[in-house]
Amino acid sequence: MSKIRIEAITRSQNRPRITIEENGRRSEIFGINVFNEERMLQYLTKDALESVRSAIFSGSKIDRKIADQVAESMKAWAITMGATHYTHWFQPLTGATAEKHDAFFDLLPDGRALEKFGGGQLVQQEPDASSFPSGGIRNTFEARGYTAWDPTSSAFIYGTTLCIPTIFVSYTGEALDNKAPLLRALSAVDEAATAVAKYFDKTVSKVNATLGWEQEYFLLDKALAVSRPDIVMTGRTLIGNQAAKGQQLDDHYFGVIPDRVLSFMSDLEKECTKLGIPVKTRHNEVAPNQFELAPVFEEANLAVDHNLLLMDVMDKIADKHNFKVLFHEKPFAGINGSGKHNNWSLATDTGVNLLSPGSTPMKNLQFLTFFINTIKAVDTYEELLRASIASASNDHRLGANEAPPAIFSIFVGTQLGNVLDELEGVSQGKLSPEEKTELKLNVVGKIPEILLDNTDRNRTSPFAFTGNKFEMRGVGSKSNCAKPMTVLNTIVAKQLIDFKKEVDALIDKKSLKKDEAVFNILREYIKTSKRIRFDGDGYSREWEKEAERRKLSNNKTTPAALQVLTSKASLDLFRTMKVMSEVEVAARKEVELETYIFQIQIEGRMYNELVYSYIIPAAIAYQNDLIKNVMGLKDIYGAAHKKLTDGQLSIIEQIAEHIVEVKKQSDLMTDARRSANRLKDVNKKAFAYCDSVKPYFDKIRLHCDKLESIMDNNLWPLTKYRELLFQK
């Protein structure tokens, strides 16, 4: 057994549990490291506080004088909390977060030192944008980028640094991040949903999109993770024979949390609570060494920031507990991968969840309005939603018989499906008194009773209604939620605008009453979006055929999924909703394609290293041991040795065959990679990596895994699945 593998296993077995002390209630430390409303009340003047509140609520600008006050207050608070630096914390198109730290420390002209932080430093910074992905938006000589304060997301202290959430834009004004488009989409859905909500409640003046994410992840002992070069370089195991036991006994799911893991979780939750991340749920997931964490839902922009911050915190806390967190969507073959379910809804400033039924027919009509419009939006733009969750790593999950399929459909349940079917039969134009009574009493009025038994029994649907929210299940575990949330809120905003125009037209031109006009339009939407509703098995071959008949997209790979971004319909959508310009959309497509290429390229290079530096040398060493054994038996028994060496000779031949094939497939993959690299067009290059390079990965893995299964355990160089997944 390789020295590294032995040491890793030994160290993992002897890890002590780090004890975490729980001091007091979580509510007492919640948000203590956040410059939130409570801190602002203590540090800001009345005018400054009102200005910040107005910026948060209505998006109004904060003038320089007020910004200076806010900055001074932030600095004073941060210093009392032990902060020495500040940073603009932003979300470049890498999918992660970025930060450049500056000290509060400065010098006066006379040489005296002081702590300095003004409004100009709070509101805007000018980091070099040349090394961040831009998709061709800016030239090298225009490499400046600008980070601008987002007051809707509270500043926080992480370590000794005051972190200020910001957007990131180019020298020419285009968004170079994931936050700016999200904020625009949230503004669009706020305006559109508020206008529709006023049909039912004139006092509504703002609608917030809410998000509750569920973060799945794997935990490995740090020594075991570092012993695998493929995990270190790619975040997943590129080879590895499946262990005798996987998840088939279902004994890990919701099982007793191992002691070391529980300590990690407790420590993580404590740090999250201080940072204002409202973590609530923790449990074992389906696969061995897989876990989940989920918070209370929040306003979508804040929830996105908190999820990105959480992943940073998880890495640091895991390291402290001698763990490595794997966020890759499919780190191990043969067992479940990890997703990040996005639970989305709309909430008014009057405290009403617009996707939750009420106690009266009018409240239920409001629910149906937003419920059906969401279904219609997803039906119209299902291909765009698929594109929003596309990545090289997530391709391993989508449609892979364990997670939501690549085909988008909506699960609403039998009971709500029956309600929609009844509404579909509403007559056109004015409703008769009998119809109004039937609708209000026997259809719309009974929705709360129906939903009592509308638990989500379909776990294969990529977009499901789960009682008072829609759950988008295809989002990858390491993805930035901003991307799918930008698309979802944009398409719902567009749909609600169209809906209001149609309803108003019926009221003005056809003299219909408001509820009659609403029913008429909803009826048409139910008919035209019927193809997206599906309550069956999303994995079945029959559904794939049926989806094709319904003309639903089935883009199984990232290059195919991303093509819709620059379609006329998509460009028109983003432009008319003022979420992204054509240049910004095209840039994102190019960045996503380049990222896909780089990820497959890195994995291809890693396969070469594994094959030539680990697998073939180990296989030859074992083969030589067998040959020595055969030759020794021949020396002792002469011709009679053949009866005694049949098994050894068979294994020698198998090893030789696998060595030949693994080298052959690795060399062919290298040639395909070189051919792909010669392509200049990023679109063609991405498809070449997808169609010509990536297929060799499974062929290489097959022979590597076969070698692992027949070789001497002590000679196998890489830590095995049973060691990675079942060390506690």
XYZ file of C-alpha atoms in Angstrom:
728
model
C 0.000 0.000 0.000
C 1.348 3.464 -0.895
C 2.895 5.404 1.961
C 0.549 8.373 1.436
C -2.529 6.133 1.509
C -1.385 4.351 4.690
C -0.618 7.615 6.462
C -3.944 9.148 5.405
C -5.974 6.217 6.714
C -4.000 6.088 9.965
C -4.369 9.821 10.602
C -8.112 9.748 9.830
C -8.654 6.880 12.258
C -6.876 8.680 15.086
C -8.519 12.101 14.804
C -9.834 13.429 18.114
C -13.184 15.148 18.245
C -12.904 18.919 18.716
C -15.345 19.880 21.461
C -17.453 22.966 20.780
C -18.945 24.749 23.755
C -22.492 26.034 23.357
C -22.802 29.240 25.361
C -26.334 30.594 25.637
C -29.102 30.709 23.103
C -28.502 31.135 19.395
C -30.916 34.059 19.372
C -28.579 35.959 21.705
C -25.644 35.858 19.257
C -27.610 36.087 16.019
C -26.168 38.791 13.782
C -23.643 40.154 16.289
C -21.081 40.444 13.462
C -23.517 42.220 11.121
C -24.072 45.962 10.661
C -27.828 45.423 10.657
C -30.826 47.491 11.722
C -29.955 47.092 15.399
C -26.382 48.342 14.871
C -27.557 51.190 12.629
C -29.958 52.373 15.313
C -26.999 52.614 17.684
C -24.489 54.261 15.350
C -26.350 56.251 12.659
C -28.057 59.632 12.872
C -31.779 59.719 12.178
C -31.247 61.204 8.691
C -28.609 58.652 7.780
C -30.783 55.778 9.010
C -33.780 56.970 7.004
C -31.613 57.359 3.904
C -30.308 53.787 4.201
C -33.820 52.456 4.833
C -35.089 54.291 1.761
C -32.276 52.836 -0.332
C -33.141 49.346 0.874
C -36.878 49.706 0.392
C -37.150 51.778 -2.785
C -33.674 51.789 -4.284
C -33.131 55.519 -3.826
C -29.577 56.853 -3.974
C -27.593 57.820 -0.882
C -25.848 61.190 -1.211
C -22.175 61.656 -0.401
C -22.733 63.442 2.900
C -24.912 60.614 4.216
C -22.452 58.033 2.831
C -19.685 59.680 4.880
C -21.811 59.344 8.007
C -22.575 55.688 7.292
C -18.905 54.940 6.573
C -17.760 56.606 9.788
C -20.360 54.661 11.772
C -19.418 51.382 10.112
C -15.743 51.999 10.868
C -16.420 52.888 14.508
C -18.486 49.739 15.002
C -16.051 47.524 13.089
C -13.056 48.713 15.127
C -14.877 47.963 18.387
C -15.390 44.438 16.989
C -11.673 44.019 16.349
C -11.660 44.749 12.608
C -8.452 46.161 11.121
C -9.333 46.058 7.401
C -12.282 46.547 5.059
C -13.088 45.030 1.698
C -15.654 45.264 -1.063
C -17.036 41.708 -1.179
C -18.320 40.864 -4.656
C -19.351 38.032 -6.970
C -17.322 37.954 -10.206
C -18.279 35.584 -13.006
C -15.996 32.914 -11.541
C -18.985 31.688 -9.539
C -17.211 32.362 -6.231
C -16.633 35.546 -4.228
C -13.726 37.995 -4.389
C -12.221 40.527 -2.024
C -9.260 42.916 -1.754
C -8.460 44.028 1.788
C -7.419 47.570 2.704
C -6.449 48.662 6.204
C -8.336 51.415 7.990
C -4.826 52.664 8.776
C -3.633 55.817 6.964
C -1.092 58.624 7.407
C -1.689 62.355 7.704
C 0.626 64.804 5.862
C 2.486 65.461 9.114
C 3.252 61.769 9.532
C 0.706 61.004 12.237
C -1.323 57.789 11.902
C -5.078 57.390 12.105
C -7.909 55.017 11.168
C -9.616 56.323 8.062
C -12.682 55.168 6.114
C -14.883 57.630 4.219
C -18.017 57.606 2.123
C -16.033 57.429 -1.104
C -14.344 54.225 0.058
C -17.674 52.783 1.163
C -19.640 53.565 -1.980
C -17.091 52.704 -4.663
C -13.730 51.001 -5.154
C -11.674 50.425 -8.288
C -10.168 46.915 -8.381
C -8.244 45.637 -11.405
C -10.724 43.690 -13.539
C -8.191 42.269 -16.006
C -7.904 38.857 -14.342
C -11.619 38.266 -13.868
C -13.774 36.636 -16.571
C -15.467 39.260 -18.747
C -16.560 37.371 -21.860
C -14.919 39.983 -24.064
C -16.757 42.960 -22.538
C -13.625 45.029 -21.998
C -10.203 45.427 -23.616
C -6.994 45.031 -21.641
C -6.366 48.784 -21.721
C -9.840 49.232 -20.162
C -9.094 46.769 -17.386
C -10.518 48.879 -14.601
C -13.584 47.599 -12.840
C -15.741 49.240 -10.217
C -17.315 47.777 -7.108
C -20.334 49.696 -5.820
C -21.994 49.309 -2.424
C -25.227 47.322 -2.234
C -27.027 48.728 0.844
C -29.764 46.067 0.602
C -27.291 43.472 1.925
C -25.792 44.306 5.312
C -22.052 44.700 5.828
C -20.515 42.116 8.154
C -17.273 41.313 9.926
C -15.478 38.137 8.949
C -12.304 37.530 10.919
C -10.741 40.981 11.249
C -12.244 42.400 8.055
C -15.326 44.548 7.484
C -16.949 43.024 4.370
C -19.168 45.315 2.301
C -21.396 43.492 -0.248
C -21.077 45.177 -3.643
C -21.828 44.852 -7.320
C -18.974 44.693 -9.849
C -19.164 46.533 -13.180
C -16.789 47.226 -16.056
C -15.145 50.486 -17.085
C -17.907 50.865 -19.675
C -20.718 50.114 -17.223
C -21.660 46.493 -17.984
C -22.157 44.049 -15.119
C -19.142 41.791 -14.533
C -20.778 39.912 -11.699
C -23.785 37.816 -10.739
C -25.236 40.269 -8.212
C -26.041 43.244 -10.492
C -28.344 41.250 -12.822
C -29.975 39.623 -9.791
C -30.747 43.007 -8.252
C -32.253 44.177 -11.538
C -34.369 41.016 -11.779
C -35.574 41.440 -8.190
C -36.513 45.038 -8.923
C -38.435 43.912 -12.018
C -40.405 41.221 -10.178
C -41.099 43.648 -7.324
C -42.652 46.188 -9.680
C -44.607 43.622 -11.722
C -45.856 41.577 -8.750
C -46.839 44.691 -6.782
C -48.994 45.900 -9.681
C -50.819 42.548 -9.824
C -51.078 42.217 -6.030
C -52.953 45.544 -5.959
C -55.853 43.773 -7.693
C -56.405 42.057 -4.357
C -54.986 44.493 -1.796
C -54.509 48.177 -2.586
C -52.194 48.638 0.414
C -49.414 46.487 -1.046
C -46.473 48.717 -2.024
C -43.621 46.196 -2.357
C -43.132 42.506 -3.167
C -39.939 40.646 -2.279
C -38.814 37.435 -3.905
C -37.802 35.042 -1.128
C -35.327 32.183 -1.264
C -34.606 29.283 1.016
C -31.720 27.152 -0.222
C -30.803 23.650 0.901
C -27.046 23.032 0.768
C -25.915 19.431 0.256
C -22.246 18.536 0.652
C -19.785 15.717 1.370
C -17.314 15.682 4.265
C -14.023 13.784 4.030
C -11.197 13.580 6.493
C -8.621 16.113 5.311
C -5.813 13.567 5.092
C -7.930 11.211 2.972
C -8.972 14.029 0.631
C -5.390 15.256 0.171
C -4.249 11.697 -0.577
C -6.308 11.796 -3.789
C -4.760 14.119 -6.413
C -7.980 14.068 -8.448
C -9.992 15.414 -5.485
C -7.376 18.105 -4.879
C -7.351 19.251 -8.520
C -10.942 18.669 -9.679
C -13.087 18.351 -6.550
C -14.153 14.806 -7.466
C -12.807 11.272 -7.862
C -12.041 10.619 -11.524
C -11.514 6.924 -10.897
C -12.482 4.557 -8.119
C -14.078 1.130 -7.938
C -17.366 1.203 -6.037
C -17.257 -0.105 -2.496
C -19.157 -3.270 -1.629
C -21.524 -1.088 0.363
C -22.828 2.227 -0.909
C -26.206 3.720 -0.053
C -28.295 0.647 -0.861
C -29.238 -0.005 2.774
C -30.529 3.559 3.255
C -28.897 3.500 6.668
C -27.149 6.866 6.432
C -30.140 9.043 5.495
C -31.406 10.887 8.605
C -29.204 8.575 10.673
C -27.249 9.442 13.798
C -24.781 12.204 12.967
C -21.178 11.048 13.666
C -19.526 12.797 16.641
C -16.779 14.537 14.647
C -19.309 15.746 12.100
C -21.651 16.974 14.821
C -18.839 19.041 16.314
C -18.136 20.519 12.882
C -21.833 21.297 12.392
C -22.131 22.930 15.821
C -19.074 25.089 15.201
C -20.333 26.010 11.727
C -23.793 26.933 12.981
C -22.294 29.089 15.722
C -20.220 31.081 13.220
C -23.135 31.334 10.785
C -25.405 32.624 13.527
C -22.944 35.400 14.356
C -22.914 36.356 10.668
C -26.705 36.534 10.538
C -27.130 33.381 8.426
C -30.306 31.816 9.875
C -29.251 28.154 9.683
C -31.913 25.844 11.059
C -31.790 22.283 9.717
C -28.961 19.722 9.631
C -29.033 16.019 8.830
C -27.342 13.087 7.132
C -28.162 12.863 3.430
C -28.643 9.715 1.329
C -25.041 8.915 0.380
C -22.396 7.943 2.953
C -20.528 10.984 4.313
C -23.088 13.284 2.661
C -24.936 15.917 4.703
C -27.334 18.824 4.316
C -27.769 22.243 5.894
C -30.734 24.554 5.351
C -31.685 27.997 6.700
C -34.890 29.912 7.248
C -35.915 31.607 3.988
C -34.873 35.228 3.399
C -35.152 37.967 0.806
C -33.493 36.493 -2.287
C -30.528 38.868 -2.612
C -29.586 38.402 1.032
C -30.113 34.624 0.776
C -27.721 34.445 -2.192
C -25.074 36.406 -0.284
C -25.535 34.173 2.737
C -25.154 30.995 0.720
C -21.878 32.182 -0.804
C -20.639 33.291 2.596
C -21.708 29.960 4.085
C -19.559 28.008 1.621
C -16.523 30.120 2.553
C -17.202 29.594 6.248
C -17.714 25.859 5.725
C -14.284 25.528 4.129
C -12.583 27.280 7.040
C -14.479 25.482 9.798
C -13.958 22.131 8.063
C -10.207 22.746 7.947
C -10.241 23.504 11.666
C -11.916 20.116 12.273
C -9.536 18.300 9.890
C -12.226 17.834 7.255
C -12.450 18.714 3.581
C -15.838 19.870 2.230
C -16.705 18.671 -1.267
C -19.265 20.857 -3.044
C -18.849 19.087 -6.388
C -22.182 17.837 -7.701
C -20.851 14.296 -8.269
C -17.663 13.574 -6.310
C -18.233 9.803 -6.249
C -19.614 7.459 -8.913
C -22.419 5.091 -8.036
C -23.909 7.116 -5.172
C -26.027 10.258 -5.007
C -24.541 13.581 -5.938
C -25.244 16.914 -4.267
C -27.690 19.645 -5.210
C -28.803 22.965 -3.806
C -32.595 23.105 -3.894
C -33.865 26.669 -4.310
C -37.214 27.223 -2.569
C -38.722 30.364 -4.095
C -41.776 32.448 -3.337
C -43.086 36.035 -3.356
C -43.975 37.978 -0.206
C -45.674 41.375 0.151
C -44.687 44.146 2.538
C -48.048 43.470 4.230
C -46.790 40.051 5.340
C -48.584 37.860 2.768
C -46.976 34.948 0.931
C -48.479 35.246 -2.562
C -47.991 31.520 -3.178
C -49.857 30.503 -0.054
C -53.653 29.956 -0.168
C -55.837 31.936 2.201
C -59.069 31.596 4.094
C -61.330 33.337 1.552
C -62.078 32.846 -2.173
C -60.520 36.235 -2.936
C -57.260 35.292 -1.202
C -57.280 32.003 -3.070
C -57.849 33.801 -6.353
C -54.742 35.831 -5.527
C -52.862 32.590 -4.849
C -54.052 31.066 -8.139
C -53.037 34.197 -10.030
C -49.409 33.993 -8.935
C -49.372 30.187 -8.987
C -50.618 29.917 -12.574
C -48.528 32.827 -13.827
C -45.413 31.115 -12.471
C -46.354 27.915 -14.276
C -46.907 29.898 -17.468
C -43.536 31.658 -17.095
C -41.678 28.374 -16.603
C -43.471 26.840 -19.586
C -42.491 29.741 -21.822
C -38.864 29.868 -20.716
C -38.129 26.301 -19.556
C -35.034 26.090 -21.761
C -33.640 29.283 -20.252
C -34.129 27.922 -16.727
C -32.222 24.791 -17.749
C -29.382 26.998 -19.011
C -29.222 28.806 -15.661
C -28.141 25.618 -13.858
C -25.772 24.290 -16.526
C -22.177 23.425 -15.636
C -19.667 20.669 -16.318
C -20.069 19.320 -12.794
C -23.874 19.531 -12.743
C -24.065 17.572 -16.010
C -23.165 14.522 -13.911
C -26.440 14.905 -11.981
C -29.079 16.149 -14.389
C -30.694 13.206 -16.094
C -28.353 10.734 -14.393
C -31.045 8.619 -12.678
C -30.604 10.198 -9.265
C -31.498 13.868 -9.546
C -33.978 15.992 -11.477
C -33.849 15.216 -15.194
C -32.544 17.712 -17.741
C -36.143 18.032 -19.000
C -37.960 20.800 -17.123
C -41.439 19.981 -15.874
C -43.624 21.162 -12.994
C -45.182 18.946 -10.346
C -48.315 20.410 -8.737
C -49.942 17.273 -7.300
C -53.220 15.568 -8.135
C -55.442 17.827 -6.048
C -54.173 21.112 -7.447
C -54.094 19.531 -10.884
C -57.809 18.859 -10.526
C -58.393 22.499 -9.545
C -56.589 23.664 -12.678
C -58.609 21.254 -14.790
C -61.844 22.680 -13.391
C -60.695 26.242 -13.973
C -59.841 25.318 -17.544
C -63.543 24.714 -18.122
C -64.588 28.251 -17.178
C -66.679 29.757 -19.967
C -65.293 32.657 -21.972
C -66.481 36.164 -21.172
C -68.866 37.000 -18.346
C -69.578 34.314 -15.781
C -73.075 33.192 -14.940
C -74.224 33.504 -11.298
C -74.076 29.705 -11.058
C -70.488 29.626 -12.327
C -69.414 32.329 -9.901
C -70.937 30.398 -7.003
C -69.382 27.126 -8.156
C -65.951 28.707 -8.558
C -65.948 30.605 -5.293
C -67.464 27.910 -3.088
C -66.526 24.561 -4.591
C -63.304 25.208 -6.520
C -61.386 28.251 -5.318
C -62.840 28.299 -1.816
C -61.669 24.776 -0.955
C -58.000 25.126 -1.922
C -56.666 25.261 1.670
C -58.429 21.974 2.430
C -56.979 20.458 -0.734
C -53.444 21.506 0.138
C -53.598 19.824 3.519
C -52.967 16.556 1.691
C -50.806 17.942 -1.101
C -47.457 16.770 0.219
C -44.769 16.511 -2.422
C -44.575 12.823 -3.284
C -42.701 13.301 -6.549
C -38.973 13.684 -5.886
C -37.969 13.548 -9.555
C -39.537 16.815 -10.687
C -37.025 19.618 -11.321
C -39.621 22.283 -10.429
C -42.256 21.348 -7.862
C -44.925 23.185 -5.900
C -44.496 22.208 -2.253
C -47.406 23.839 -0.440
C -46.487 27.537 -0.294
C -43.480 27.810 -2.605
C -41.888 26.402 -5.732
C -38.802 24.255 -5.313
C -36.189 24.389 -8.075
C -34.250 21.188 -7.558
C -31.765 21.158 -10.423
C -29.417 23.804 -9.004
C -25.939 22.358 -8.449
C -24.425 22.221 -4.976
C -21.490 24.497 -5.829
C -23.480 26.884 -8.013
C -24.174 30.514 -7.240
C -27.939 30.746 -6.624
C -27.890 34.198 -8.254
C -27.924 32.712 -11.750
C -31.148 30.649 -11.516
C -32.765 33.304 -9.305
C -32.017 35.998 -11.897
C -33.699 33.969 -14.616
C -36.676 32.844 -12.518
C -37.503 36.309 -11.226
C -37.051 37.846 -14.672
C -39.404 35.430 -16.421
C -42.038 35.705 -13.674
C -41.830 39.513 -13.861
C -42.291 39.422 -17.630
C -45.235 37.051 -17.294
C -46.963 39.168 -14.633
C -46.611 42.282 -16.805
C -48.228 40.453 -19.732
C -50.957 39.121 -17.447
C -51.870 42.568 -16.131
C -52.071 43.984 -19.654
C -54.455 41.210 -20.709
C -56.637 41.532 -17.606
C -56.847 45.316 -17.911
C -57.789 44.974 -21.572
C -60.731 42.694 -20.708
C -61.880 45.068 -17.981
C -61.607 48.151 -20.217
C -62.717 46.760 -23.579
C -65.022 43.886 -22.644
C -66.540 45.470 -19.538
C -65.768 42.410 -17.448
C -65.488 42.591 -13.699
C -62.021 42.138 -12.257
C -62.481 38.563 -11.003
C -64.145 37.547 -14.290
C -61.251 39.008 -16.277
C -58.731 37.244 -14.056
C -60.524 33.888 -14.428
C -60.677 34.292 -18.209
C -56.960 34.943 -18.563
C -55.988 32.236 -16.082
C -58.103 29.764 -18.007
C -56.132 30.464 -21.183
C -52.824 30.164 -19.345
C -53.835 26.787 -17.935
C -54.540 25.572 -21.460
C -51.402 26.938 -23.088
C -49.024 25.796 -20.338
C -50.449 22.337 -19.843
C -47.464 20.619 -21.465
C -45.106 21.634 -18.619
C -47.181 19.890 -15.934
C -46.101 16.330 -15.201
C -46.648 14.237 -12.070
C -45.000 10.984 -13.138
C -41.513 9.459 -13.105
C -39.080 11.974 -14.544
C -36.454 9.281 -15.124
C -38.524 7.016 -17.356
C -37.827 6.538 -21.033
C -41.559 6.968 -21.624
C -41.437 10.497 -20.169
C -38.495 11.363 -22.380
C -40.543 10.335 -25.406
C -43.607 12.156 -24.104
C -41.556 15.300 -23.401
C -40.300 15.218 -26.973
C -43.899 14.969 -28.179
C -44.766 17.975 -25.985
C -41.812 19.852 -27.535
C -40.033 20.332 -24.222
C -36.276 20.787 -24.445
C -33.921 18.020 -23.333
C -30.463 19.613 -23.272
C -28.326 17.046 -21.472
C -25.008 18.866 -21.740
C -23.846 22.347 -20.827
C -22.800 23.460 -24.344
C -26.222 22.466 -25.685
C -28.062 24.097 -22.768
C -26.227 27.423 -23.071
C -27.185 28.028 -26.706
C -30.573 29.463 -25.715
C -28.932 32.393 -23.914
C -28.348 34.284 -27.149
C -31.604 33.335 -28.849
C -33.779 36.238 -29.945
C -36.408 35.414 -27.310
C -33.849 35.417 -24.491
C -32.140 38.614 -25.608
C -35.510 40.345 -25.984
C -36.537 39.171 -22.515
C -33.455 40.452 -20.711
C -33.410 43.712 -22.655
C -37.096 44.594 -22.196
C -36.941 43.712 -18.495
C -33.766 45.830 -18.134
C -31.952 42.936 -16.475
C -29.087 42.474 -18.945
C -28.050 44.014 -22.235
C -27.258 41.890 -25.272
C -23.554 42.455 -24.589
C -23.913 41.252 -20.980
C -25.837 38.126 -21.996
C -23.352 37.237 -24.734
C -20.483 37.760 -22.298
C -22.040 35.376 -19.788
C -22.513 32.723 -22.419
C -18.863 32.991 -23.417
C -17.679 32.878 -19.802
C -19.810 29.809 -19.078
C -18.500 28.035 -22.186
C -14.901 28.910 -21.320
C -15.399 27.649 -17.770
C -16.821 24.395 -19.130
C -13.814 23.982 -21.431
C -11.315 24.648 -18.643
C -12.999 22.213 -16.263
C -13.016 19.381 -18.797
C -9.459 20.279 -19.814
C -8.233 20.077 -16.209
C -9.946 16.723 -15.721
C -8.396 15.420 -18.954
C -4.916 16.411 -17.837
C -5.554 14.843 -14.443
C -6.564 11.575 -16.130
C -3.223 11.534 -17.953
C -1.353 12.037 -14.692
C -3.312 9.314 -12.900
C -2.808 6.847 -15.728
C 0.917 7.383 -16.260
C 2.083 8.267 -12.747
C -0.143 6.057 -10.604
C -2.174 3.345 -12.335
C 0.196 1.889 -14.928
C 3.253 1.797 -12.589
C 1.202 0.089 -9.845
C -0.306 -2.394 -12.315
C 3.102 -3.288 -13.728
C 4.506 -3.754 -10.220
C 1.746 -6.224 -9.348
C 2.117 -7.914 -12.725
C 5.852 -8.355 -12.039
C 5.082 -9.902 -8.651
C 2.776 -12.408 -10.341
C 5.367 -13.170 -13.013
C 7.993 -13.834 -10.316
C 5.502 -16.138 -8.589
C 4.855 -18.063 -11.811
C 8.573 -18.357 -12.599
C 9.296 -19.561 -9.050
C 6.636 -22.255 -9.278
C 8.030 -23.295 -12.648
C 11.505 -23.644 -11.128
C 10.117 -25.875 -8.386
C 7.540 -27.952 -10.281
C 8.746 -27.787 -13.865
C 6.067 -28.552 -16.450
C 3.596 -29.386 -13.676
C 3.492 -25.729 -12.692
C 0.829 -25.009 -15.325
C -1.907 -26.507 -13.164
C -0.808 -24.305 -10.287
C -0.406 -21.034 -12.198
C -3.577 -20.823 -14.306
C -5.035 -18.181 -11.985
C -1.883 -16.074 -11.907
C -1.458 -16.244 -15.682
C -5.091 -15.215 -16.195
C -4.633 -12.174 -13.946
C -1.350 -11.298 -15.690
C -3.198 -11.312 -19.020
C -6.088 -9.231 -17.653
C -3.665 -6.666 -16.268
C -1.847 -6.503 -19.600
C -5.117 -6.008 -21.485
C -6.255 -3.226 -19.161
C -2.839 -1.515 -19.308
C -2.964 -1.549 -23.091
C -6.487 -0.135 -23.151
C -6.013 2.481 -20.451
C -2.904 3.790 -22.231
C -4.617 3.688 -25.604
C -7.729 5.553 -24.412
C -5.637 8.092 -22.503
C -3.525 8.814 -25.592
C -6.607 9.099 -27.803
C -8.138 11.505 -25.272
C -4.960 13.606 -25.363
C -5.114 13.754 -29.158
C -8.780 14.802 -29.016
C -7.886 17.486 -26.495
C -5.146 18.839 -28.726
C -7.547 18.965 -31.659
C -10.117 20.817 -29.563
C -7.493 23.295 -28.366
C -6.741 24.285 -31.948
C -10.287 25.586 -32.377
C -10.607 29.358 -31.993
C -14.395 29.623 -31.720
C -15.331 29.112 -28.065
C -18.687 27.552 -28.993
C -17.125 24.949 -31.300
C -14.379 24.315 -28.784
C -16.893 23.628 -25.980
C -18.789 21.136 -28.149
C -15.492 19.486 -29.134
C -14.572 19.013 -25.469
C -18.067 17.740 -24.742
C -18.469 15.378 -27.696
C -14.887 14.374 -28.521
C -12.838 14.624 -25.307
C -15.187 13.864 -22.415
C -16.431 10.460 -23.764
C -12.916 9.049 -23.218
C -13.193 9.706 -19.484
C -15.604 6.834 -18.906
C -13.481 4.497 -21.057
C -10.327 5.339 -19.104
C -12.167 4.990 -15.811
C -13.579 1.578 -16.745
C -10.131 0.028 -17.151
C -8.668 1.795 -14.106
C -11.519 0.531 -11.943
C -11.121 -2.998 -13.335
C -7.441 -2.901 -12.402
C -8.319 -1.765 -8.888
C -10.706 -4.711 -8.500
C -8.100 -7.367 -9.417
C -4.908 -5.893 -7.958
C -3.244 -6.470 -4.617
C -4.801 -4.002 -2.177
C -1.372 -3.176 -0.744
C -0.084 -2.071 -4.142
C -3.029 0.116 -5.145
C -1.727 3.702 -4.971
C -4.957 5.660 -4.430
C -7.214 5.804 -1.380
C -10.241 3.626 -2.145
C -13.955 4.434 -1.979
C -14.510 2.286 1.117
C -11.767 4.270 2.857
C -12.965 7.667 1.652
C -16.649 7.144 2.377
C -16.739 5.078 5.540
C -14.087 6.665 7.753
C -15.920 8.546 10.504
